[in-house]
XYZ file of C-alpha atoms in Angstrom:
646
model
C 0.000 0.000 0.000
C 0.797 3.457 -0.764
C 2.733 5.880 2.068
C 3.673 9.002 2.200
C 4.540 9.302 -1.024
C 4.877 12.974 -2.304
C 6.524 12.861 -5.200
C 3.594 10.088 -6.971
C 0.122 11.753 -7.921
C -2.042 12.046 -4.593
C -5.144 10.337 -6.538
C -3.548 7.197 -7.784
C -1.890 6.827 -4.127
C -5.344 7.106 -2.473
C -7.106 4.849 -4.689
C -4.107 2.207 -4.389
C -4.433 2.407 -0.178
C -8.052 2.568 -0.358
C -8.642 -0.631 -2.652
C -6.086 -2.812 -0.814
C -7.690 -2.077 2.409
C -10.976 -2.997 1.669
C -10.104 -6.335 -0.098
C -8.137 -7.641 2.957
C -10.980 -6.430 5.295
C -13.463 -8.080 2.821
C -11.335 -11.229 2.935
C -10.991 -11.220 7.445
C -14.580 -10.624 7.503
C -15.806 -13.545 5.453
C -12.645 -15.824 7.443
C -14.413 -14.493 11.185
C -18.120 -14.790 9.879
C -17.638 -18.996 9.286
C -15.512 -19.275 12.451
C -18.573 -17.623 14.399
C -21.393 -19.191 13.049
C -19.585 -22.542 14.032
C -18.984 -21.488 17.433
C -22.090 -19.900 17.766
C -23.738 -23.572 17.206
C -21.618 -25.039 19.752
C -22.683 -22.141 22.642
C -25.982 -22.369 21.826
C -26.657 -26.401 23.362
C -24.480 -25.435 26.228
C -26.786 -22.321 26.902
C -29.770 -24.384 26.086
C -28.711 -26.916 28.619
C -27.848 -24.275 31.276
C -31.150 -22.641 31.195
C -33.175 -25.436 30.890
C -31.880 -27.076 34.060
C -29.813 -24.524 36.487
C -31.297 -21.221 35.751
C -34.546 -21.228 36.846
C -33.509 -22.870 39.914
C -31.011 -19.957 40.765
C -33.626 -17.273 39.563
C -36.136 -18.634 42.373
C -33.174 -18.448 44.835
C -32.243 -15.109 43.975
C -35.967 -13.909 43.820
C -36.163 -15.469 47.739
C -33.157 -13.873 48.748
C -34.383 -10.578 47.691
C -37.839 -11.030 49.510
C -36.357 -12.247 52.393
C -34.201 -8.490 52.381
C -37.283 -6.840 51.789
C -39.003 -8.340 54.499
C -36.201 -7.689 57.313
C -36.159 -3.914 56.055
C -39.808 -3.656 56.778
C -39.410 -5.688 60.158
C -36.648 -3.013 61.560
C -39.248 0.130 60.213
C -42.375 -1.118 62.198
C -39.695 -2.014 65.283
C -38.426 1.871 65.303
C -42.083 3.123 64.893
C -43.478 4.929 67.893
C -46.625 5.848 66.162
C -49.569 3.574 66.044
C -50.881 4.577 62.596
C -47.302 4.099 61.118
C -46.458 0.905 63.058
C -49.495 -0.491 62.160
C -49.123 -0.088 58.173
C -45.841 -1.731 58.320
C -46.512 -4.485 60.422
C -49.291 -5.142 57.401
C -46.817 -4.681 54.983
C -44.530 -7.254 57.192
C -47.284 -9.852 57.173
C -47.810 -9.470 53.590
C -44.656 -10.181 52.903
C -44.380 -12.768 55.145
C -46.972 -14.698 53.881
C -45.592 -14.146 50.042
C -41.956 -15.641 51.661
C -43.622 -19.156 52.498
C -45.603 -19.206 49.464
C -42.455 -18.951 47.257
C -40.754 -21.326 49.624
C -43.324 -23.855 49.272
C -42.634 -23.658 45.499
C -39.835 -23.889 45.487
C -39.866 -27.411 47.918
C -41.917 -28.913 44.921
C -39.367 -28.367 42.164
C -36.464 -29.710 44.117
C -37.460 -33.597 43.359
C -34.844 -36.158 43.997
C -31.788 -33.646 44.154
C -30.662 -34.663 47.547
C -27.916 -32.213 48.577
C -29.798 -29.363 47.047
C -32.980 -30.764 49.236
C -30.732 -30.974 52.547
C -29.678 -27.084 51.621
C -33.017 -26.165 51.387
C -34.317 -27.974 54.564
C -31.034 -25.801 57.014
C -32.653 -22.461 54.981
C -35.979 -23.127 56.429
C -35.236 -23.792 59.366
C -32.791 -20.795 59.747
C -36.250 -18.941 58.465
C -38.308 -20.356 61.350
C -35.502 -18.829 63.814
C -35.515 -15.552 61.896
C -39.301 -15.302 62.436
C -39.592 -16.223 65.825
C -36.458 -13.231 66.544
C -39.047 -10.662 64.425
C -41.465 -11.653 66.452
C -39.604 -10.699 69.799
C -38.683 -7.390 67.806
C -41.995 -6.189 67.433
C -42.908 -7.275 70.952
C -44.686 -4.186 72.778
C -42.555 -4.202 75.695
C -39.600 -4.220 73.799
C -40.284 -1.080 71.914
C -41.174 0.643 75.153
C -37.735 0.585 76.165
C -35.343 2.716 73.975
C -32.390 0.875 75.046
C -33.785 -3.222 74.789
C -35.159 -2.415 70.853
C -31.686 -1.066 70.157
C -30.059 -4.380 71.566
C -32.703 -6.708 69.599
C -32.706 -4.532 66.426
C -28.985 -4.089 66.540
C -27.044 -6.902 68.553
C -29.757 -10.167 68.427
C -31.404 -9.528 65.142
C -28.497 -9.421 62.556
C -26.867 -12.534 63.503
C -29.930 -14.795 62.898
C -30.689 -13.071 59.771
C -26.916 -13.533 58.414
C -27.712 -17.376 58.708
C -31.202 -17.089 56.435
C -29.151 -15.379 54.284
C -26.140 -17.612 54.379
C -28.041 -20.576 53.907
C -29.892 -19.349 50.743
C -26.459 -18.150 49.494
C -25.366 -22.422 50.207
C -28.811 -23.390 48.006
C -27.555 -20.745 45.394
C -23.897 -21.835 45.095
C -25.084 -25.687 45.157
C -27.609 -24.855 42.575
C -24.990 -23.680 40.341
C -22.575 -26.647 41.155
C -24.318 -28.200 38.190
C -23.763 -26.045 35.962
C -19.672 -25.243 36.621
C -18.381 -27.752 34.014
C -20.543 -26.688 31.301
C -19.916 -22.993 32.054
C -15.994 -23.864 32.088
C -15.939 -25.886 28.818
C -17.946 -22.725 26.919
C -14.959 -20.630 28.742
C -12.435 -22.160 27.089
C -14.184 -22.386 23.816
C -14.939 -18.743 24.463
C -11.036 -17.873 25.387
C -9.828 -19.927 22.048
C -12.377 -17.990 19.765
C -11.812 -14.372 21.547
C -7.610 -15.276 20.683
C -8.216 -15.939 17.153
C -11.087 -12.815 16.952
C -8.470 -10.945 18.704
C -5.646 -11.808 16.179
C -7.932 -11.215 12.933
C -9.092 -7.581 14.864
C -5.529 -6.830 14.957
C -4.696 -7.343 11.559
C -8.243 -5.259 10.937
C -7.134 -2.698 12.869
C -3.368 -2.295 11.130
C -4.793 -2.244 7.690
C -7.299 0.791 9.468
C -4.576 2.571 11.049
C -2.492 2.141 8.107
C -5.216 3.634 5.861
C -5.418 6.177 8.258
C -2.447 7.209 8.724
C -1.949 7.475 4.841
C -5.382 9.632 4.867
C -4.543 12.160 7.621
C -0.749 12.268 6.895
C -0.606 12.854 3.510
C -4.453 13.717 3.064
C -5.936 15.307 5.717
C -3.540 17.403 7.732
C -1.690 19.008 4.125
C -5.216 19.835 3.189
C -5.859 21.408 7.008
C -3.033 23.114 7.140
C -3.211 24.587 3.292
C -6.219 25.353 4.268
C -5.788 27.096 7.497
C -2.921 29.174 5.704
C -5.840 30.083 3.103
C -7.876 31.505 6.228
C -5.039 33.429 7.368
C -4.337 34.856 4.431
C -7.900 35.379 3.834
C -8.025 37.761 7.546
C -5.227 39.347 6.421
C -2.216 37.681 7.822
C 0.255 38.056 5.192
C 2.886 36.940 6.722
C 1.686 33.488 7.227
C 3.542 30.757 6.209
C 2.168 28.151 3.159
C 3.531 24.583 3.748
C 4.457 21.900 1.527
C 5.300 24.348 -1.551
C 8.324 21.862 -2.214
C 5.886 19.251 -3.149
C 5.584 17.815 -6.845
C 2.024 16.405 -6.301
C -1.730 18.451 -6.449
C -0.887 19.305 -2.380
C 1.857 21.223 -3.777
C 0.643 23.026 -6.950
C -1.761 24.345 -4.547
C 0.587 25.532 -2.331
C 2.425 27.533 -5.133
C -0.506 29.065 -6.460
C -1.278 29.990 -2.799
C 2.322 31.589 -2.480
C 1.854 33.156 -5.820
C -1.499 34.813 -4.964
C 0.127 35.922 -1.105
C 2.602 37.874 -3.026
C -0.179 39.535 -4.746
C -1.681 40.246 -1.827
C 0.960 41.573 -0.267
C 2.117 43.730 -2.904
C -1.506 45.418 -3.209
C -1.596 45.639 0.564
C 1.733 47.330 0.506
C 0.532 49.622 -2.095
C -2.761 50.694 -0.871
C -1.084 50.508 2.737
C 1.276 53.455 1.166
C -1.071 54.793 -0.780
C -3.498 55.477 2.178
C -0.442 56.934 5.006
C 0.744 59.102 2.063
C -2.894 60.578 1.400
C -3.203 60.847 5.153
C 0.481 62.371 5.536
C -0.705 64.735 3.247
C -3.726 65.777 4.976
C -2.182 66.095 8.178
C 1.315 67.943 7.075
C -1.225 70.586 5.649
C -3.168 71.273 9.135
C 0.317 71.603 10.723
C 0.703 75.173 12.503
C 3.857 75.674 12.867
C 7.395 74.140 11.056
C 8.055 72.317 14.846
C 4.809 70.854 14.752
C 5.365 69.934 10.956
C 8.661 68.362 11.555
C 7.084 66.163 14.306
C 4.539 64.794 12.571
C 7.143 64.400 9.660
C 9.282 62.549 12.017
C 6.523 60.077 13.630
C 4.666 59.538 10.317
C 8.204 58.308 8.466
C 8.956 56.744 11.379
C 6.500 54.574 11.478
C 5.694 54.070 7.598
C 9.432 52.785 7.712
C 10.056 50.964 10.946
C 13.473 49.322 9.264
C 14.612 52.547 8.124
C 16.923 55.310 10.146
C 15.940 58.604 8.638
C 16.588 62.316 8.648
C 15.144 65.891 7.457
C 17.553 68.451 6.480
C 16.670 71.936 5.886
C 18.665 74.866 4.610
C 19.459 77.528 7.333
C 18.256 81.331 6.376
C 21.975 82.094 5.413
C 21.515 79.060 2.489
C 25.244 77.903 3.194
C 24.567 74.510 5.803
C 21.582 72.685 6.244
C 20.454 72.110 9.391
C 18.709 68.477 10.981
C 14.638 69.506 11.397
C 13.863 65.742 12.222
C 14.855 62.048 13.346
C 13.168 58.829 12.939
C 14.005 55.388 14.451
C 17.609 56.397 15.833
C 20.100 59.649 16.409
C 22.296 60.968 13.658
C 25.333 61.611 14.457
C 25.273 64.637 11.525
C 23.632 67.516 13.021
C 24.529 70.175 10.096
C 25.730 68.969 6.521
C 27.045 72.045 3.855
C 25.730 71.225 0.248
C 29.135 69.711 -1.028
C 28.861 66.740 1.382
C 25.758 64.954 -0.081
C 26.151 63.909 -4.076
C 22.438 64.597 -4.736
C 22.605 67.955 -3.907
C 26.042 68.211 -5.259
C 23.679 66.842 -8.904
C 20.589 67.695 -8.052
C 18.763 64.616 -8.341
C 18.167 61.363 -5.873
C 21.042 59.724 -5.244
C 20.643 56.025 -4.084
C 23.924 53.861 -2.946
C 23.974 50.585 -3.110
C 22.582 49.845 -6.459
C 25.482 50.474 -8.792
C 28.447 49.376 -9.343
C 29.757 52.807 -9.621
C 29.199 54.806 -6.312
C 30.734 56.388 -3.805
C 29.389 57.567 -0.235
C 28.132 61.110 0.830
C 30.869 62.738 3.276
C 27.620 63.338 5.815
C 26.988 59.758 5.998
C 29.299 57.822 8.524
C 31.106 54.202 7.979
C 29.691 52.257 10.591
C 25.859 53.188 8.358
C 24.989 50.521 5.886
C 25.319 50.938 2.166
C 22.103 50.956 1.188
C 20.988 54.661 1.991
C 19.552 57.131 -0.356
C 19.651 61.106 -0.452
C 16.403 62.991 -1.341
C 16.787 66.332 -2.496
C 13.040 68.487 -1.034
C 12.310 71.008 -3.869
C 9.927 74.033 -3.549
C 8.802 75.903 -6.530
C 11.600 74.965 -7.996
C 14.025 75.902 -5.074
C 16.004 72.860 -3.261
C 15.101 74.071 0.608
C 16.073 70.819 2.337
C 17.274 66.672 1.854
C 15.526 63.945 2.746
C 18.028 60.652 3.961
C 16.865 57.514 4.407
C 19.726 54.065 5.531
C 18.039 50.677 5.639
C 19.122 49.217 8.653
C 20.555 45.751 7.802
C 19.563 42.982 10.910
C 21.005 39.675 9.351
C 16.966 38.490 8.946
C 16.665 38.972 5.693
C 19.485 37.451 2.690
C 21.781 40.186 0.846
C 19.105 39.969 -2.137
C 16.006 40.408 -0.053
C 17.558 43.563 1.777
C 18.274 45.130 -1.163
C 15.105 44.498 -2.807
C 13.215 45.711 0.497
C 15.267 49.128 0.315
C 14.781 49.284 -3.447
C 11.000 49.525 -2.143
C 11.229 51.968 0.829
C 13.673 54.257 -1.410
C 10.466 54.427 -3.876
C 8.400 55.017 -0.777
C 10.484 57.913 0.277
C 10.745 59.548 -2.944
C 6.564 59.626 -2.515
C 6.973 60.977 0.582
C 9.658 63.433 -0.529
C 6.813 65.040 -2.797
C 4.385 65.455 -0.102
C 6.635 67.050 2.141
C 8.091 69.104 -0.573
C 4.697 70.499 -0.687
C 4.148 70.680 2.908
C 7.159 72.319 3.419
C 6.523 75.442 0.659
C 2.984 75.666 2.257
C 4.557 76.628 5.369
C 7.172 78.587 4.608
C 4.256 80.331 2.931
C 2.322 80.794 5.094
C 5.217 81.562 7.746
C 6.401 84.447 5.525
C 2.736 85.703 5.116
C 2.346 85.724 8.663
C 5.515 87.254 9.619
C 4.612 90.435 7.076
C 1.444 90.528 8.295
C 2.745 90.878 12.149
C 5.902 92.693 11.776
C 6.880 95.918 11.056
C 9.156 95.958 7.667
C 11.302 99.083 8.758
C 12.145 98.085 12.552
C 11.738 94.573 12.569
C 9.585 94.714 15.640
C 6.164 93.040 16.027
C 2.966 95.048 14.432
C -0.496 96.306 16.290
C -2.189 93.444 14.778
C 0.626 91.140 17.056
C 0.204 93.326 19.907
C -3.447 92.631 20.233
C -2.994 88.735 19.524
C -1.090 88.538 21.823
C -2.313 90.710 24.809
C -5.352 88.740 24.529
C -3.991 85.929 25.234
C -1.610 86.816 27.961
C -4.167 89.054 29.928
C -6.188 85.545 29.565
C -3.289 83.828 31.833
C -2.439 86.174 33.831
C -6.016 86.382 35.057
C -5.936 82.342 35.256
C -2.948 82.260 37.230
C -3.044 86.079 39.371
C 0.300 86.939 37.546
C 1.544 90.779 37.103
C 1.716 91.806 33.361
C 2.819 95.659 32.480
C 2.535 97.915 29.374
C 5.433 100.495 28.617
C 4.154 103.120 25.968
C 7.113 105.351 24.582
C 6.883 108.265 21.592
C 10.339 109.699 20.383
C 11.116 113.592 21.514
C 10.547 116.187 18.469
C 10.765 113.035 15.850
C 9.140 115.513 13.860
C 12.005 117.612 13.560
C 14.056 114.635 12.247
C 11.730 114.425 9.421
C 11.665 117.915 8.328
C 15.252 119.057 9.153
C 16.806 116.072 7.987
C 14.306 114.514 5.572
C 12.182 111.279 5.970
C 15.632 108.918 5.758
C 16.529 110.513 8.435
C 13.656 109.744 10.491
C 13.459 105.704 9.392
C 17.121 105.904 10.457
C 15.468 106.845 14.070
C 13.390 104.454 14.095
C 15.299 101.224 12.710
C 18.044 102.279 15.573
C 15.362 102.785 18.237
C 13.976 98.953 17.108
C 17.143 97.857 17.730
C 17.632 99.035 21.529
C 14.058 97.688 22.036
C 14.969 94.379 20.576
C 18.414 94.025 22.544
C 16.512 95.432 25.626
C 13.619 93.097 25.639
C 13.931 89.375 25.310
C 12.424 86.337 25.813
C 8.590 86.340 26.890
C 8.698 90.339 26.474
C 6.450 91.539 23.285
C 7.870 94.691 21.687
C 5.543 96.299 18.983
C 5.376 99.126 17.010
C 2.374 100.810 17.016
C 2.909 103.437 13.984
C 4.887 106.412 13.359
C 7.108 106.800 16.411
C 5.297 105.382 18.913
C 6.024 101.852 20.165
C 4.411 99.759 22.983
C 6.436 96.564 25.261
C 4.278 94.123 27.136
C 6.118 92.813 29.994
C 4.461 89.734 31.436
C 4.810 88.625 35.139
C 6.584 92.030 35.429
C 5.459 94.109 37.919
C 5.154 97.878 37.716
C 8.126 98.622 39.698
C 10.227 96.398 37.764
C 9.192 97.560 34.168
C 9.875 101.494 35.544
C 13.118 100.111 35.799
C 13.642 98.414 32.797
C 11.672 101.609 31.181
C 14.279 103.583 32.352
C 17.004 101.528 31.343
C 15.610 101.530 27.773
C 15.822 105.727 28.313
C 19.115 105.687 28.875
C 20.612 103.620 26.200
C 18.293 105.512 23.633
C 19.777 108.801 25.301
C 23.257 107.741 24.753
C 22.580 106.540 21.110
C 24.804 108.582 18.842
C 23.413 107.896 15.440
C 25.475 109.292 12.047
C 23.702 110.052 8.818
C 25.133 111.261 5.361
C 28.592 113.646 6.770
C 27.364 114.192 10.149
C 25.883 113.102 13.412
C 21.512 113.590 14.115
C 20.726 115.390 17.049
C 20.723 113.551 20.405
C 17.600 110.892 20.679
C 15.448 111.161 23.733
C 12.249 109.074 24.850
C 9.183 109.672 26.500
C 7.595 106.909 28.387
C 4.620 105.630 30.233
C 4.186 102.645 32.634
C 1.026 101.297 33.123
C -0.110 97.308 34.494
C -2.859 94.689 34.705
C -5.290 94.518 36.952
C -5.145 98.505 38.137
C -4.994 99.975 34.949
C -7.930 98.236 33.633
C -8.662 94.675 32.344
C -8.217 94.823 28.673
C -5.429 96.015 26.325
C -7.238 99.268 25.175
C -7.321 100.497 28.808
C -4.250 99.551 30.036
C -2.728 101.353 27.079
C -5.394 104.478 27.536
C -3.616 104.882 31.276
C -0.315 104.296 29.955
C -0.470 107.303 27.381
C -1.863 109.270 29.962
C 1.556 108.671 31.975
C 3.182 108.810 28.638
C 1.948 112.613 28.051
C 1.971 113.789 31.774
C 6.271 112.746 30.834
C 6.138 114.751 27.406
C 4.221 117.530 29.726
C 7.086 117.408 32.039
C 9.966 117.972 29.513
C 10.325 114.918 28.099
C 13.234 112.163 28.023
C 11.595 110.702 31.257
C 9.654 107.727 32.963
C 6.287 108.436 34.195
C 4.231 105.568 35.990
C 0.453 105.590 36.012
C -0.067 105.521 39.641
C 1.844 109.410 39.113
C 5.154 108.344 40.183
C 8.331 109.047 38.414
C 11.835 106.725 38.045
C 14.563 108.379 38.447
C 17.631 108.135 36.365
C 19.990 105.155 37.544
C 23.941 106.308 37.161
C 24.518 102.433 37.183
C 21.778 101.379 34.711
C 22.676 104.331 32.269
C 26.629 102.507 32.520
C 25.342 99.687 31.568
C 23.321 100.299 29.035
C 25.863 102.915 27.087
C 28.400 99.646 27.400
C 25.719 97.500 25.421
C 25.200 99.933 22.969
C 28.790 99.624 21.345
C 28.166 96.648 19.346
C 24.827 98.045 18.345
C 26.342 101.791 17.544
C 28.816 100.010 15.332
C 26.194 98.184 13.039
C 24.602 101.580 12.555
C 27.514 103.712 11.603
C 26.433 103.535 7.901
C 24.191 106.320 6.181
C 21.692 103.847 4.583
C 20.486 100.002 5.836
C 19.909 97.455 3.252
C 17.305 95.091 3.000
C 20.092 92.264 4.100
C 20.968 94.986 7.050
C 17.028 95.044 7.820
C 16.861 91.093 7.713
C 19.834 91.349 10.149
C 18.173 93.538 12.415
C 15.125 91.323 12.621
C 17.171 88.536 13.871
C 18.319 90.546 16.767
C 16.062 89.652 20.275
């Protein structure tokens, strides 16, 4: 019979197994069925015998020994009743059965004929019955129920003795009664044992062929059909990755294994695909509800991240001055190349994608280190037409996967990242758009300082947490001295040059959380939050002084000395919104002007006076500044310059 045999066509080896199994089982069955029906003549006289002659004497026996049982149970239950009504029922019962005890006795006498020992038996039971009854008589006895103590005794100590001789003698007439049938019982036992070794012998060569079948069925049926099967499922859920046995195999098991693995790869292609396809669509979405180039470069980083888990990646963006780029994000490890100039990296040396580990002419980028793999690739991230950062991506090589199926793999993800490289190409114009919009739209062209529009963005939301958290916040209001006369005397150059050097003490003054603005004209405004009045007199004054000592040279010769007037006004007790606290501050600022100018005034009335050591200061911090203005004109590179300067 056929075995586990692969390599020969599955049909012909199951109709081989299946039609040699059933002829020898067709052949063992017609063997047993003429070996039984001869034995089964043979058993039949020797049961005929037994039940014509032994059987119905043991049945009576058996039948008596049961009655007898019954009859003590009922004798002990009408002993322990106490009530009448009870103890009368079962002593009824008792006498019923009594009487139905000697009748089958009395029967039985008659069928015992000549059988002597079985007679002499019989005669020891009855008279071990006539003791019985005359002990269940004293049992039921009145006065020995009315003591607790003497029934116990009788029904406990005197009673089961005499009983345990009826029943021992009827037990003698059963054993005797079967005497006669011992030899006939022991010659059909030793037919019986003969037969049951030679059924026994032909069951075990039934039950080879069976599990031989079997085993040929489930081995090399069943379970390759299960478990093709069960891979189909998987596959069917979704679980690509599952693995499709016996794809070696030359027989049907195994075509349909290949044309499994064949539609898998399908599957997992398109999956792939629409996998990508989806994430980039998303990516998309999501890079374009970004608010800011952090938050962008975040969800750049976590998206890539995860879209290629094998993959070490980085985001390089050009820095304002256009000569290094500078790392924006990380994914799935840390670069050790923070900053990269355009000559390192050979795409944007070309400017195309440059992918290593393909050719067989290449040579590495001088950003990318020795110990990374070979099989990296360089994006270049174009925007309208302008290369504003790279995209790198290095497959990280784990020894899983052969030389082949690595490179293939990172042949896929570079294809991925190029996709990816035109989303965030557009991502990244988008915001620089709309982070160049922005910036015009809230910051003053000729000082570089923030606008009114910023000024009230911004006061609204910090008069919102200061009134959350019961923090200070103050408002300095200032107005240049005669900046009228600048314009007329000197001409309207002359009066931007004012004002571009006043934005610069205001933007080296004030730092960090401060907010300096330009309102218009000459008038500019600081919000100072968790600064308390006294604290931004102070830092009003300092301002003062480093405008006074300004000396500021235009065309052959020096503009007149620069002076300040300022007002100091804060949250809560100037008033709870921006318009009031800068209503009280101008009211300081023009009780100052009113005064004679180049002064502090505070709202509460006060005045600061001027600070020998804050003036030092402030005239030593003005050098570097005084030196970037010693030119008649400022470019639009000098006014980009100035903007940078907080």
């Amino acid at each position: 019979m056929a075995l586990n045999l692969p390599q020969i066509s599955l049909g012909v080896s199951i109709k081989n197994s299946l039609l040699t199994s059933v002829f020898l089982l067709l052949a063992i069955l017609a063997g047993v069925s003429v070996m039984a029906t001869m034995r089964l003549s043979a058993l039949q006289d020797a049961i005929e015998n037994i039940n014509r002659d032994r059987l119905p004497k043991i049945h009576t026996l058996g039948d008596l020994n049961v009655s007898i049982a019954h009859t003590h149970l009922v004798a002990i239950r009408a002993a322990l009743s106490t009530a009448a009504e009870p103890r009368a029922a079962s002593e009824q019962e008792l006498r019923r059965r009594t009487t139905d005890v000697d009748a089958k006795i009395a029967r039985f006498q008659d069928t015992i004929g000549t059988d002597a020992p079985l007679k002499m038996a019989f005669d020891e039971f009855v008279n071990k019955w006539d003791l019985y009854q005359k002990q269940q008589a004293v049992m039921l006895e009145p006065e020995v129920g009315a003591s607790r103590d003497r029934l116990e005794h009788v029904v406990n100590i005197e009673t089961p003795p005499v009983f345990q001789a009826v029943v021992d003698a009827i037990g003698h007439g059963i054993r005797l009664a079967d005497h006669r049938a011992d030899s006939a019982i022991e010659s059909a036992t030793l037919d019986a044992q003969v037969f049951r070794l030679v059924l026994w012998s032909v069951n075990g060569v039934s039950v080879l062929i069976g599990l031989a079948t079997l085993l040929f069925v489930v081995h090399d049926v069943s379970m390759p059909i299960f478990r093709i099967t069960r891979s189909m499922e998987a596959i069917a859920r979704g679980e690509l990755q599952t693995e499709i046995p016996y794809a070696g195999h030359s027989n049907e098991l195994g075509m349909m294994a290949r044309a499994l693995a064949v539609f898998r790869k399908s599957l997992v292609e398109n999956e792939r695909l629409n996998a990508a396809t989806r994430t980039l669509s998303e990516l998309s979405e999501w890079l374009q509800s970004a608010k800011s180039e952090s938050e962008l470069y975040g969800m750049i980083s976590t998206v890539l991240g995860g879209l290629m888990p094998e993959c070490t990646g980085a985001l390089y963006i050009y820095a304002d001055s256009r000569d290094v780029l500078e790392l924006a994000a990380e994914w799935n490890g840390t670069l050790p190349t923070r900053t990269l100039h355009p000559d390192d990296c050979w795409s944007l040396r070309r400017g195309h994608v440059y992918v290593h580990g393909t050719s067989e002419v290449e040579f590495r980028c001088d950003h990318v280190h020795h110990e990374t793999n070979e099989n990296y690739c360089c994006i270049p991230i174009l925007a309208h037409g302008e290369t504003v950062g790279l995209l790198h991506v290095a497959y990280n090589f784990d020894g899983r996967d052969t030389a082949a199926e690595a490179k293939a793999r990172f042949a896929d993800r570079a294809r991925l990242a190029l996709a990816c490289a035109e989303h965030l190409s557009i991502a990244i114009a988008n915001m620089k758009l709309r982070e160049g919009l922005r910036d015009q739209s809230l910051r003053d062209t000729l000082t570089g300082l923030n606008n009114r529009r910023y000024l009230i963005e911004t006061a609204r939301r910090e008069l919102l947490r200061a009134a959350r958290n019961q923090t200070p916040l103050s408002v300095v209001t200032l107005d240049i001295d005669h900046f009228k006369s600048f314009n007329d005397n000197h001409g309207h150059e002359a009066g931007d040059t004012v004002l571009r050097h006043v934005g610069e003490i205001l933007k080296a003054t004030f730092r960090g959380d401060d907010v300096p603005c330009r309102l218009g004209g000459e008038e500019f405004v600081v919000m100072l939050p968790n600064c308390g009045i006294e604290e931004a007199a102070l830092r009003a004054e300092e301002l003062r002084a480093r405008v006074e000592a300004l000396n500021i040279s235009y065309g052959e010769g020096m503009l007149p000395r620069v002076t300040i007037s300022v007002g100091v006004a804060a949250y809560p007790e100037a008033g709870l919104d921006l318009t009031e606290i800068l209503r009280v501050a101008d009211g300081a600022l023009y009780r100052a002007k009113h005064k004679g100018r180049n002064r502090v005034e505070l709202a509460s009335g006060g005045m600061v006076p001027p600070i020998d050591e804050v003036t030092n200061r402030a005239v030593a911090a003005l050098d570097a500044i005084v030196a970037r203005a010693e030119t008649d004109t400022i470019t639009p590179s000098d006014r980009e310059t100035g903007q940078q300067v907080a």
